[in-house]
Amino acid sequence: MMLRRLSTLFLVFLALAFVASAPGCKKVQRLLPPKTIENPEAGTPEAIVQEAIKAAMTKDEAEGWKHFRSLLHSSELESPASEKNWRQMNFATFRRKVPLFLEDPSKPVYKMQYYEETADGMYKVFVINSKSDVPTPCGVKRDANNNDEWRIKMCSL
């Protein structure tokens, strides 16, 4: 009897895990515990977000910006005004807020609550923010000008 119950619970867990990973079941995915992103596979959206966090953690602001800029989608660098906005607004804010996204301020490890894929090809990673009940999005998109690699298109971190 106990073995049957455990088997049933295991099957229910597997079914929930499968449903949560299916693209159409984001509501279920949002109910699951956040996933710790420590050593993501190179070239994945999660790895790009981690690289952005590393850039924001860099003590030397100019070096950090150089790293962060290399992660931006080429469409975000088409005008001097856009680049200036990324540096002076987005990146500056991100540098101040980066500890809110980390478990340990000395390591670029973060927790992803969930992700969304949009119709226009953007992949949004929703990162746990210790000062908010709502996770913070960082959107990446493949960049034809950069070997079709993932690059940051929008980021509220």
CSV table of C-alpha atoms in Angstrom, one decimal:
chain,number,residue,atom,x,y,z
A,1,MET,CA,0.0,0.0,0.0
A,2,MET,CA,2.8,2.4,1.0
A,3,LEU,CA,4.8,1.5,-2.2
A,4,ARG,CA,1.7,2.2,-4.3
A,5,ARG,CA,1.2,5.6,-2.7
A,6,LEU,CA,4.9,6.5,-3.3
A,7,SER,CA,4.7,5.4,-6.9
A,8,THR,CA,1.6,7.5,-7.4
A,9,LEU,CA,3.2,10.6,-5.8
A,10,PHE,CA,6.3,10.1,-8.0
A,11,LEU,CA,4.2,9.9,-11.1
A,12,VAL,CA,2.3,13.0,-10.1
A,13,PHE,CA,5.6,14.8,-9.5
A,14,LEU,CA,6.9,13.7,-12.9
A,15,ALA,CA,3.7,14.9,-14.6
A,16,LEU,CA,3.9,18.3,-12.9
A,17,ALA,CA,7.6,18.6,-13.9
A,18,PHE,CA,6.7,17.8,-17.5
A,19,VAL,CA,3.8,20.2,-17.6
A,20,ALA,CA,5.8,22.9,-16.0
A,21,SER,CA,8.5,22.6,-18.7
A,22,ALA,CA,5.9,22.7,-21.5
A,23,PRO,CA,5.7,26.2,-23.2
A,24,GLY,CA,2.0,26.6,-22.6
A,25,CYS,CA,2.0,25.9,-18.9
A,26,LYS,CA,3.7,29.0,-17.4
A,27,LYS,CA,1.3,29.2,-14.5
A,28,VAL,CA,2.4,25.9,-13.2
A,29,GLN,CA,6.1,26.7,-13.8
A,30,ARG,CA,5.7,29.9,-11.7
A,31,LEU,CA,4.5,27.8,-8.8
A,32,LEU,CA,7.6,25.7,-8.7
A,33,PRO,CA,10.6,26.7,-6.5
A,34,PRO,CA,13.1,29.0,-8.2
A,35,LYS,CA,16.1,27.4,-10.0
A,36,THR,CA,19.5,28.4,-8.8
A,37,ILE,CA,21.7,29.4,-11.7
A,38,GLU,CA,25.3,28.8,-10.7
A,39,ASN,CA,27.2,27.3,-13.7
A,40,PRO,CA,24.9,27.7,-16.8
A,41,GLU,CA,25.9,26.1,-20.1
A,42,ALA,CA,27.8,28.6,-22.2
A,43,GLY,CA,25.8,30.4,-24.9
A,44,THR,CA,22.5,30.0,-23.1
A,45,PRO,CA,20.2,32.9,-22.1
A,46,GLU,CA,20.9,32.0,-18.4
A,47,ALA,CA,24.6,32.3,-19.1
A,48,ILE,CA,24.2,35.8,-20.7
A,49,VAL,CA,22.2,37.0,-17.6
A,50,GLN,CA,25.0,35.6,-15.4
A,51,GLU,CA,27.6,37.5,-17.5
A,52,ALA,CA,25.6,40.7,-17.1
A,53,ILE,CA,25.6,40.1,-13.3
A,54,LYS,CA,29.4,39.6,-13.4
A,55,ALA,CA,29.7,42.9,-15.4
A,56,ALA,CA,27.6,44.8,-12.8
A,57,MET,CA,29.7,43.2,-9.9
A,58,THR,CA,33.0,44.4,-11.4
A,59,LYS,CA,34.6,47.0,-9.1
A,60,ASP,CA,36.0,49.1,-11.9
A,61,GLU,CA,32.9,50.7,-13.5
A,62,ALA,CA,34.6,51.3,-16.9
A,63,GLU,CA,35.7,47.6,-17.1
A,64,GLY,CA,32.3,46.5,-16.0
A,65,TRP,CA,30.6,48.6,-18.7
A,66,LYS,CA,33.0,47.3,-21.3
A,67,HIS,CA,31.9,43.7,-20.4
A,68,PHE,CA,28.2,44.6,-20.2
A,69,ARG,CA,28.3,46.5,-23.5
A,70,SER,CA,29.7,43.4,-25.2
A,71,LEU,CA,26.6,41.5,-24.1
A,72,LEU,CA,24.1,44.0,-25.6
A,73,HIS,CA,22.2,43.2,-28.8
A,74,SER,CA,23.6,45.1,-31.8
A,75,SER,CA,20.2,46.9,-32.2
A,76,GLU,CA,20.7,48.5,-28.8
A,77,LEU,CA,23.9,50.1,-29.9
A,78,GLU,CA,22.7,51.6,-33.2
A,79,SER,CA,22.5,55.1,-31.9
A,80,PRO,CA,24.8,57.1,-29.5
A,81,ALA,CA,21.7,58.1,-27.5
A,82,SER,CA,20.7,54.4,-27.0
A,83,GLU,CA,24.2,53.5,-25.9
A,84,LYS,CA,24.3,56.5,-23.6
A,85,ASN,CA,21.0,55.5,-22.0
A,86,TRP,CA,22.2,51.9,-21.4
A,87,ARG,CA,25.4,53.2,-19.7
A,88,GLN,CA,24.1,56.1,-17.7
A,89,MET,CA,20.7,54.7,-16.8
A,90,ASN,CA,20.3,51.0,-17.1
A,91,PHE,CA,23.9,49.9,-16.2
A,92,ALA,CA,24.3,52.4,-13.4
A,93,THR,CA,21.0,51.3,-11.8
A,94,PHE,CA,22.0,47.6,-12.3
A,95,ARG,CA,25.3,48.2,-10.6
A,96,ARG,CA,23.6,49.7,-7.5
A,97,LYS,CA,20.9,46.9,-7.4
A,98,VAL,CA,23.0,43.9,-8.2
A,99,PRO,CA,23.2,42.7,-4.6
A,100,LEU,CA,19.4,42.3,-4.6
A,101,PHE,CA,19.8,39.5,-7.1
A,102,LEU,CA,22.5,37.5,-5.4
A,103,GLU,CA,22.4,35.0,-2.6
A,104,ASP,CA,26.0,35.7,-1.8
A,105,PRO,CA,27.3,39.2,-2.8
A,106,SER,CA,30.7,37.7,-3.7
A,107,LYS,CA,29.4,35.2,-6.3
A,108,PRO,CA,27.4,35.8,-9.5
A,109,VAL,CA,24.9,33.1,-8.6
A,110,TYR,CA,21.2,34.0,-9.0
A,111,LYS,CA,17.8,32.4,-8.8
A,112,MET,CA,15.5,32.2,-11.8
A,113,GLN,CA,11.9,32.1,-10.9
A,114,TYR,CA,10.8,31.3,-14.4
A,115,TYR,CA,11.3,32.2,-18.1
A,116,GLU,CA,9.1,33.2,-21.0
A,117,GLU,CA,9.6,32.9,-24.7
A,118,THR,CA,7.8,35.6,-26.7
A,119,ALA,CA,6.5,35.5,-30.2
A,120,ASP,CA,9.3,37.9,-31.5
A,121,GLY,CA,12.0,35.5,-30.3
A,122,MET,CA,12.9,37.1,-27.0
A,123,TYR,CA,13.7,34.9,-24.1
A,124,LYS,CA,12.9,36.6,-20.8
A,125,VAL,CA,14.6,35.3,-17.6
A,126,PHE,CA,12.8,36.4,-14.5
A,127,VAL,CA,15.3,36.8,-11.6
A,128,ILE,CA,14.4,36.7,-7.9
A,129,ASN,CA,14.8,40.1,-6.4
A,130,SER,CA,15.2,40.1,-2.6
A,131,LYS,CA,13.4,43.5,-2.3
A,132,SER,CA,10.4,42.6,-4.4
A,133,ASP,CA,7.6,40.1,-4.5
A,134,VAL,CA,7.8,40.1,-8.3
A,135,PRO,CA,10.9,38.7,-10.1
A,136,THR,CA,12.8,41.1,-12.3
A,137,PRO,CA,13.0,40.4,-16.1
A,138,CYS,CA,16.1,40.4,-18.3
A,139,GLY,CA,15.3,39.7,-22.0
A,140,VAL,CA,17.7,38.3,-24.5
A,141,LYS,CA,17.4,37.7,-28.2
A,142,ARG,CA,19.5,36.1,-30.9
A,143,ASP,CA,21.6,38.6,-32.7
A,144,ALA,CA,22.3,38.0,-36.4
A,145,ASN,CA,25.2,40.6,-36.2
A,146,ASN,CA,26.9,38.5,-33.5
A,147,ASN,CA,26.9,34.9,-34.9
A,148,ASP,CA,23.2,34.5,-33.9
A,149,GLU,CA,24.3,34.4,-30.3
A,150,TRP,CA,22.0,35.5,-27.4
A,151,ARG,CA,22.4,39.2,-26.5
A,152,ILE,CA,20.6,41.5,-24.1
A,153,LYS,CA,17.7,43.3,-25.7
A,154,MET,CA,16.0,44.6,-22.5
A,155,CYS,CA,17.0,44.4,-18.9
A,156,SER,CA,15.4,45.7,-15.8
A,157,LEU,CA,18.0,44.2,-13.4
